PDB file of C-alpha atoms in Angstrom:
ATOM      1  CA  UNK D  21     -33.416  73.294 -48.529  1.00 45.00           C
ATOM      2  CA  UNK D  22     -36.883  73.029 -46.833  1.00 47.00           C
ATOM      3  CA  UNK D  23     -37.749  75.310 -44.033  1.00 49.00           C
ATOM      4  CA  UNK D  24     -39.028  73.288 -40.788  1.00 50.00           C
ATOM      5  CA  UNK D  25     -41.260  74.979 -38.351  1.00 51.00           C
ATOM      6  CA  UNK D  26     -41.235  73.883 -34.745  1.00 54.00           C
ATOM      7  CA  UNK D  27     -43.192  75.514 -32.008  1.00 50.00           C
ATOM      8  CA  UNK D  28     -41.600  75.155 -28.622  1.00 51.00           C
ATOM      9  CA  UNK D  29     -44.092  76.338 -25.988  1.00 45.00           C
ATOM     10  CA  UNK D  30     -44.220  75.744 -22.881  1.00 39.00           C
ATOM     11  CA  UNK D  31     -41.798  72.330 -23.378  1.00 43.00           C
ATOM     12  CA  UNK D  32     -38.398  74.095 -21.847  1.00 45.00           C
ATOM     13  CA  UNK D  33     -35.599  72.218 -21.796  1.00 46.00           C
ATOM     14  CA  UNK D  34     -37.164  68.713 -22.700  1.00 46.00           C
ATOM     15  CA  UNK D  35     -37.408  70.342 -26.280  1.00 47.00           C
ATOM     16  CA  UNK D  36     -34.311  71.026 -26.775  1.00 48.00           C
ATOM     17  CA  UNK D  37     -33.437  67.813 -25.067  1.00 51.00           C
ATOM     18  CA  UNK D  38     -35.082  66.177 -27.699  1.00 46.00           C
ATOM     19  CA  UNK D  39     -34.637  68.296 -30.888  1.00 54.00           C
ATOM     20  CA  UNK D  40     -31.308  66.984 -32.222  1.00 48.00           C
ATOM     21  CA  UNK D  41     -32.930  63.133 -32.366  1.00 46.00           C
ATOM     22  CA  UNK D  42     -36.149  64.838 -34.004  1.00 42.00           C
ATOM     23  CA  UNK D  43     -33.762  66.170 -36.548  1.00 46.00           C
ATOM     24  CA  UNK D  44     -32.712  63.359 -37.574  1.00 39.00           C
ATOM     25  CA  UNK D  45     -36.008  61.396 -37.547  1.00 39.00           C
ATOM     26  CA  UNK D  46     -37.949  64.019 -39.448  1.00 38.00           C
ATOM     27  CA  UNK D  47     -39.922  61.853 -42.823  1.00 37.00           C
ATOM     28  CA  UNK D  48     -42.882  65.195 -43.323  1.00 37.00           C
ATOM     29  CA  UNK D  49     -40.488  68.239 -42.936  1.00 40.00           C
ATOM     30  CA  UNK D  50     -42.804  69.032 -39.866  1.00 40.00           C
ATOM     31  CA  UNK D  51     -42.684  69.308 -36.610  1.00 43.00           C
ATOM     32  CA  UNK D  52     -45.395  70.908 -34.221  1.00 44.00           C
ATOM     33  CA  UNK D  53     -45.201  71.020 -30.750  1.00 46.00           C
ATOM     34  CA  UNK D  54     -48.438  73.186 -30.374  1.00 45.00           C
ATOM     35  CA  UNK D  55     -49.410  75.201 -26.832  1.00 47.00           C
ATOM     36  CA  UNK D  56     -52.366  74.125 -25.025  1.00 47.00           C
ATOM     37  CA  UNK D  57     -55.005  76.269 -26.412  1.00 44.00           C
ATOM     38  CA  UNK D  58     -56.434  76.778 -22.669  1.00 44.00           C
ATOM     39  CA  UNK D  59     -52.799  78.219 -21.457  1.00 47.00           C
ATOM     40  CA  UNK D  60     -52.530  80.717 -24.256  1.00 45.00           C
ATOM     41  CA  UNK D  61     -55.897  81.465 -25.705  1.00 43.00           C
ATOM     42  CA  UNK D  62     -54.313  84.671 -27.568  1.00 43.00           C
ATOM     43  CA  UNK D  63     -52.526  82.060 -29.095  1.00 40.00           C
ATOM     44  CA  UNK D  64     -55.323  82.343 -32.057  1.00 38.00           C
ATOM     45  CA  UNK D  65     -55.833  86.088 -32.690  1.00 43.00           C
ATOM     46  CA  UNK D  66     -53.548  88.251 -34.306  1.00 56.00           C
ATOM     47  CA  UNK D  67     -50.990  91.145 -32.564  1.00 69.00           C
ATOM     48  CA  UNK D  68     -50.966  93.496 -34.702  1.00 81.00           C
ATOM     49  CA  UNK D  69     -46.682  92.939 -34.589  1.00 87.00           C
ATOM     50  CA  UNK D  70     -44.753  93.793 -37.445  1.00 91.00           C
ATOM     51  CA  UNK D  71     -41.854  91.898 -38.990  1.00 92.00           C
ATOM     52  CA  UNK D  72     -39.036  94.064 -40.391  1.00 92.00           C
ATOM     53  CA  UNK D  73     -37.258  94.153 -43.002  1.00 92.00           C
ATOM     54  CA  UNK D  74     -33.943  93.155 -41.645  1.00 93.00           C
ATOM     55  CA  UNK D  75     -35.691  89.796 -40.403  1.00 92.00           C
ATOM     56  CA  UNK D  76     -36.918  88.911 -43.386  1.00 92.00           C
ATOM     57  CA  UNK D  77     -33.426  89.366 -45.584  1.00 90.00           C
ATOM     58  CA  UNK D  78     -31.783  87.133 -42.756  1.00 90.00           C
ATOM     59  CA  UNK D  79     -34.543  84.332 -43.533  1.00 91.00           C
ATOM     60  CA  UNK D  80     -33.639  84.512 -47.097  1.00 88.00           C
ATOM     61  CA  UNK D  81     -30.095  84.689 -46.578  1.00 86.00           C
ATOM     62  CA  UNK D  82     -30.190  81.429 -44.798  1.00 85.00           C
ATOM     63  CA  UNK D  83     -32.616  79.869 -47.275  1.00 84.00           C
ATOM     64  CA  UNK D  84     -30.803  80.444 -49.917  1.00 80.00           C
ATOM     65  CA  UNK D  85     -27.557  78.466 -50.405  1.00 70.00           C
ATOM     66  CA  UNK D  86     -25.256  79.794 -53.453  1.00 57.00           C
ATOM     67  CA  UNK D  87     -23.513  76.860 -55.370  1.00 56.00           C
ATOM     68  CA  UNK D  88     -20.663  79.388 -56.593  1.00 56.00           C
ATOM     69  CA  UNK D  89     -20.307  80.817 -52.625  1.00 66.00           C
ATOM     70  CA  UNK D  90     -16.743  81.610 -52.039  1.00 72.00           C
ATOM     71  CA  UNK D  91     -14.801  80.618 -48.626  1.00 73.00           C
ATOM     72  CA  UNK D  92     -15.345  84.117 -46.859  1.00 72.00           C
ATOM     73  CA  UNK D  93     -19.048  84.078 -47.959  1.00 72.00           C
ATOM     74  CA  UNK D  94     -19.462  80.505 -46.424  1.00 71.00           C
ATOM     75  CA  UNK D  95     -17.681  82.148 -43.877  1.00 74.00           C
ATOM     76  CA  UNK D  96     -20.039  84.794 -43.194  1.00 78.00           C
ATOM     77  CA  UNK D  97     -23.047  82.520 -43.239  1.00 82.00           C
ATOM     78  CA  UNK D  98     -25.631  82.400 -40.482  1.00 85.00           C
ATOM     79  CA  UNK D  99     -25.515  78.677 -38.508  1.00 86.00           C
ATOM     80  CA  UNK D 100     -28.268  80.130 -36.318  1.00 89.00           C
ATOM     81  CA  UNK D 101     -29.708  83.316 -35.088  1.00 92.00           C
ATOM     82  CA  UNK D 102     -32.522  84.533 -32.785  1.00 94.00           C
ATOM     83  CA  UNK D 103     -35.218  87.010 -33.034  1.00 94.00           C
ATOM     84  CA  UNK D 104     -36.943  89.054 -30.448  1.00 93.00           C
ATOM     85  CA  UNK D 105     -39.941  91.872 -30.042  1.00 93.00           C
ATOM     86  CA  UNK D 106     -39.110  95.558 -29.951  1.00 92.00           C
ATOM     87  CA  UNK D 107     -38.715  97.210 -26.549  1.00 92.00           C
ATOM     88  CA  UNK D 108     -42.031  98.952 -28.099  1.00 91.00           C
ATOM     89  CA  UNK D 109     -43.641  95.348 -28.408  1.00 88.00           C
ATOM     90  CA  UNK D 110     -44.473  96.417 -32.240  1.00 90.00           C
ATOM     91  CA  UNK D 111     -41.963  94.749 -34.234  1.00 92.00           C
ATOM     92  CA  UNK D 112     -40.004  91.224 -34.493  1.00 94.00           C
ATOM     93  CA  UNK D 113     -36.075  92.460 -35.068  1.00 93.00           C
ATOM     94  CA  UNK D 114     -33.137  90.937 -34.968  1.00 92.00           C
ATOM     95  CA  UNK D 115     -31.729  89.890 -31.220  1.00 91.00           C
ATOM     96  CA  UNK D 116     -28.545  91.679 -31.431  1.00 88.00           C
ATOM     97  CA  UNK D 117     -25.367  89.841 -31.223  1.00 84.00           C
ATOM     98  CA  UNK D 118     -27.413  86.654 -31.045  1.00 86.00           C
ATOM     99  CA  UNK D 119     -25.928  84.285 -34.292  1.00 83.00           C
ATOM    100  CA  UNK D 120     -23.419  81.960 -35.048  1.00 80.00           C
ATOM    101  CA  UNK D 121     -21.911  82.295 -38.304  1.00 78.00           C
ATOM    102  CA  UNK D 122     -20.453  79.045 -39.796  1.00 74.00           C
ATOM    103  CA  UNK D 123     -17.429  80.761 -39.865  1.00 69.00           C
ATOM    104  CA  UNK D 124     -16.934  80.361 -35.944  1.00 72.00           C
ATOM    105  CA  UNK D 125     -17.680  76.828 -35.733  1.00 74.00           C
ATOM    106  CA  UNK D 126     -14.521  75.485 -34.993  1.00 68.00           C
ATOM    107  CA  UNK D 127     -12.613  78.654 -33.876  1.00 75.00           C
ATOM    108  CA  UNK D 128     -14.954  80.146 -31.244  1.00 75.00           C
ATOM    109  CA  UNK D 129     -17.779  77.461 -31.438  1.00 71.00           C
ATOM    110  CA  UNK D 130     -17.465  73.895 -30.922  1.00 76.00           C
ATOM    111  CA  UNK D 131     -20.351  72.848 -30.460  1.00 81.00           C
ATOM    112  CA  UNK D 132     -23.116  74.822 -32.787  1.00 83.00           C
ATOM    113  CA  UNK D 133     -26.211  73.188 -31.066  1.00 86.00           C
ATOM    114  CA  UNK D 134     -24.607  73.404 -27.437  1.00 86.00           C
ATOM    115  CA  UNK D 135     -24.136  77.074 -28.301  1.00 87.00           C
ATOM    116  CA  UNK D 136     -27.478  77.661 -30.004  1.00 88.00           C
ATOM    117  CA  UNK D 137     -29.056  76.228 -26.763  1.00 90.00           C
ATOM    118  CA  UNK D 138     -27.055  78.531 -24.329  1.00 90.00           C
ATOM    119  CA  UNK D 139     -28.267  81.642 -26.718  1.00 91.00           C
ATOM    120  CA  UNK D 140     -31.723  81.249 -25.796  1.00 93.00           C
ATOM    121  CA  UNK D 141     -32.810  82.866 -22.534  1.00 94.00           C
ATOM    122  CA  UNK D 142     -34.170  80.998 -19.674  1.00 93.00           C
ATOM    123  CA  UNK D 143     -36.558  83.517 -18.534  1.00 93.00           C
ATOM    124  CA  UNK D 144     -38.168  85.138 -21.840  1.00 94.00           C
ATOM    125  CA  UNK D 145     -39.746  84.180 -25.548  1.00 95.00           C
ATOM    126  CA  UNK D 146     -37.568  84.448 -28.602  1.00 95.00           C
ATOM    127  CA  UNK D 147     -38.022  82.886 -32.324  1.00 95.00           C
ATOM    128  CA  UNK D 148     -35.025  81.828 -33.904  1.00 93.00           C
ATOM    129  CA  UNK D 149     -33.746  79.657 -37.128  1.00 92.00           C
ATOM    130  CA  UNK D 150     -31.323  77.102 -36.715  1.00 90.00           C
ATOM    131  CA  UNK D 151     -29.875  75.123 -39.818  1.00 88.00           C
ATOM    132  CA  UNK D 152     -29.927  72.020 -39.108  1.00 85.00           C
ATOM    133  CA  UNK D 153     -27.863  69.240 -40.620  1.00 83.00           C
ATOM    134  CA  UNK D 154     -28.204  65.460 -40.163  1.00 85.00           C
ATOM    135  CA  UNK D 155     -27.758  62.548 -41.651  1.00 85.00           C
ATOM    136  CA  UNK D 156     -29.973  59.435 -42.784  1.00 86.00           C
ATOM    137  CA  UNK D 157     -29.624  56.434 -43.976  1.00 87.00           C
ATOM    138  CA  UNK D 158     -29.212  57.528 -47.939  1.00 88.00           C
ATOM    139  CA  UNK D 159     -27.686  60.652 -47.477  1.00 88.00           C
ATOM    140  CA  UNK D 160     -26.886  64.316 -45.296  1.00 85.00           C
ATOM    141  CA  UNK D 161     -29.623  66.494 -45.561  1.00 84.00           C
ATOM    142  CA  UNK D 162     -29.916  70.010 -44.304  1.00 82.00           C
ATOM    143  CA  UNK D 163     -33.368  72.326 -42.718  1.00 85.00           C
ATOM    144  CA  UNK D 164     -33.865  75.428 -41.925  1.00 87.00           C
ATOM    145  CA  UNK D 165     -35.656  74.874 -38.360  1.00 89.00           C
ATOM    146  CA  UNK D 166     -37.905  77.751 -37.221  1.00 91.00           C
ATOM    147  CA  UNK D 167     -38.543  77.633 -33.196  1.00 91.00           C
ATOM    148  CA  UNK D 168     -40.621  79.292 -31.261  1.00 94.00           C
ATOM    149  CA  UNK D 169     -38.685  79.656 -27.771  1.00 94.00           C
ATOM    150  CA  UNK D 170     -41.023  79.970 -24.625  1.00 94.00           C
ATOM    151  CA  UNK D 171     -39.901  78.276 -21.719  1.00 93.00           C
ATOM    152  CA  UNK D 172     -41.756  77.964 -18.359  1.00 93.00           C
ATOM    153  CA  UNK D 173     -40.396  80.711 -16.498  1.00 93.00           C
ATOM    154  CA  UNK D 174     -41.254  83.203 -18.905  1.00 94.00           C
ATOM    155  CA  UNK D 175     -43.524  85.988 -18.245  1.00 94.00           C
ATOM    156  CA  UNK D 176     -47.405  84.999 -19.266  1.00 94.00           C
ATOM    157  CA  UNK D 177     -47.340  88.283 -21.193  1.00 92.00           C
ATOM    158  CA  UNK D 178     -44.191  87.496 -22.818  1.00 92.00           C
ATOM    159  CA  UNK D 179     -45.801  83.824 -23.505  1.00 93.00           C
ATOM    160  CA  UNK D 180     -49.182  85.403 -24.993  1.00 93.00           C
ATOM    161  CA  UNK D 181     -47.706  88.245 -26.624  1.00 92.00           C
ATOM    162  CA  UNK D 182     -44.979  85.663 -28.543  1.00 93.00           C
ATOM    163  CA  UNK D 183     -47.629  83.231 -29.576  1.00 92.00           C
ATOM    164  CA  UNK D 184     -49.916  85.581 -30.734  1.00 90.00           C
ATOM    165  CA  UNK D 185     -47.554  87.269 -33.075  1.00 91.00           C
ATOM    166  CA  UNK D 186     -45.788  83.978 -34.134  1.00 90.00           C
ATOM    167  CA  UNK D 187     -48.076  83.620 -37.406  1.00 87.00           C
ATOM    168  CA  UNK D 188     -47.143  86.973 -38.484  1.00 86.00           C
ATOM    169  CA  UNK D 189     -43.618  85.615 -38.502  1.00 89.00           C
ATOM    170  CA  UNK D 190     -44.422  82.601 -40.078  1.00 87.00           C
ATOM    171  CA  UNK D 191     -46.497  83.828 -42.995  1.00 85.00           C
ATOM    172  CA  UNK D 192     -42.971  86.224 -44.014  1.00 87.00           C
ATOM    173  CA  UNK D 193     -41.127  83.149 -43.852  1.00 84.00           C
ATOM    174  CA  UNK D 194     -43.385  80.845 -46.097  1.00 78.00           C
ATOM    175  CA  UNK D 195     -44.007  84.074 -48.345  1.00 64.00           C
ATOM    176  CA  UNK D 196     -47.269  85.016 -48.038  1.00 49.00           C
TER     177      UNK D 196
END
């Protein structure tokens, strides 16, 4: 599985509007949707935020995808899952009750996407990791999409502080 980074700033809605026919026109496992340098210019320097521990084991949890996985592991598996900042703006953690496991999608979820969508909050940042399946012409593929969440009606603080630390997030999830 590849891990697909999209950066949703400052898009809102028409993002995720548009995300599901992205998915399933992606050829360079890539897709940037970068902020306007001149909206967030803290967009390029570094926060000084933290990503924990628990973050990280999620991220590998969901990268990873064991052949030999039995039903209630499948079960158990993260469809997607969103990340916020501390109250103490220091670290990225885990947004707490905010996942879908795979083993709700067709008892409590019917829609994983629709559901992913209404997760995200209208009025602040959050990352998140959604995996993604589609299908092309040869076969069904799967990504692990990483989003950065930060819709217009967020708090410019919120927007600045999120962007800023977004690399820091990143460079966990690529493995540097």
């Amino acid at each position: 599985m590849r891990a697909c980074f999209v950066h949703a700033a400052a898009v809102g809605n028409a993002l995720l509007g548009a995300l599901p026919h992205c998915i399933k026109s992606i050829r360079h496992r890539s897709i940037q949707f970068l902020p306007d340098p001149e909206l967030f210019p803290a967009a390029t320097m570094a926060s000084g935020v933290k990503v924990t521990d628990e973050v990280i084991a999620v991220f590998n949890d969901m990268k990873v995808r064991k052949a030999q996985a039995n039903e209630d592991e499948k079960r158990k598996r993260k469809k997607a899952i969103l990340f916020c900042l501390s109250k103490d703006l220091k670290n990225i953690v885990l947004d707490e009750g905010k996942e879908i496991l795979l083993g709700d999608i067709g008892n409590t979820v019917m829609d994983p996407y629709q559901d992913f969508v209404k997760m995200l909050p209208p009025d602040d940042c959050r990352y998140a990791l959604y995996d993604a399946t589609y299908e092309t012409k040869e076969t069904k593929k799967e990504d692990l999409v990483f989003i950065f969440w930060a819709p217009d009606s967020a708090p410019l603080k919120s927007k600045m502080i999120y962007a800023s630390s977004k690399d820091a997030i990143k460079r966990k999830f690529e493995g540097e």
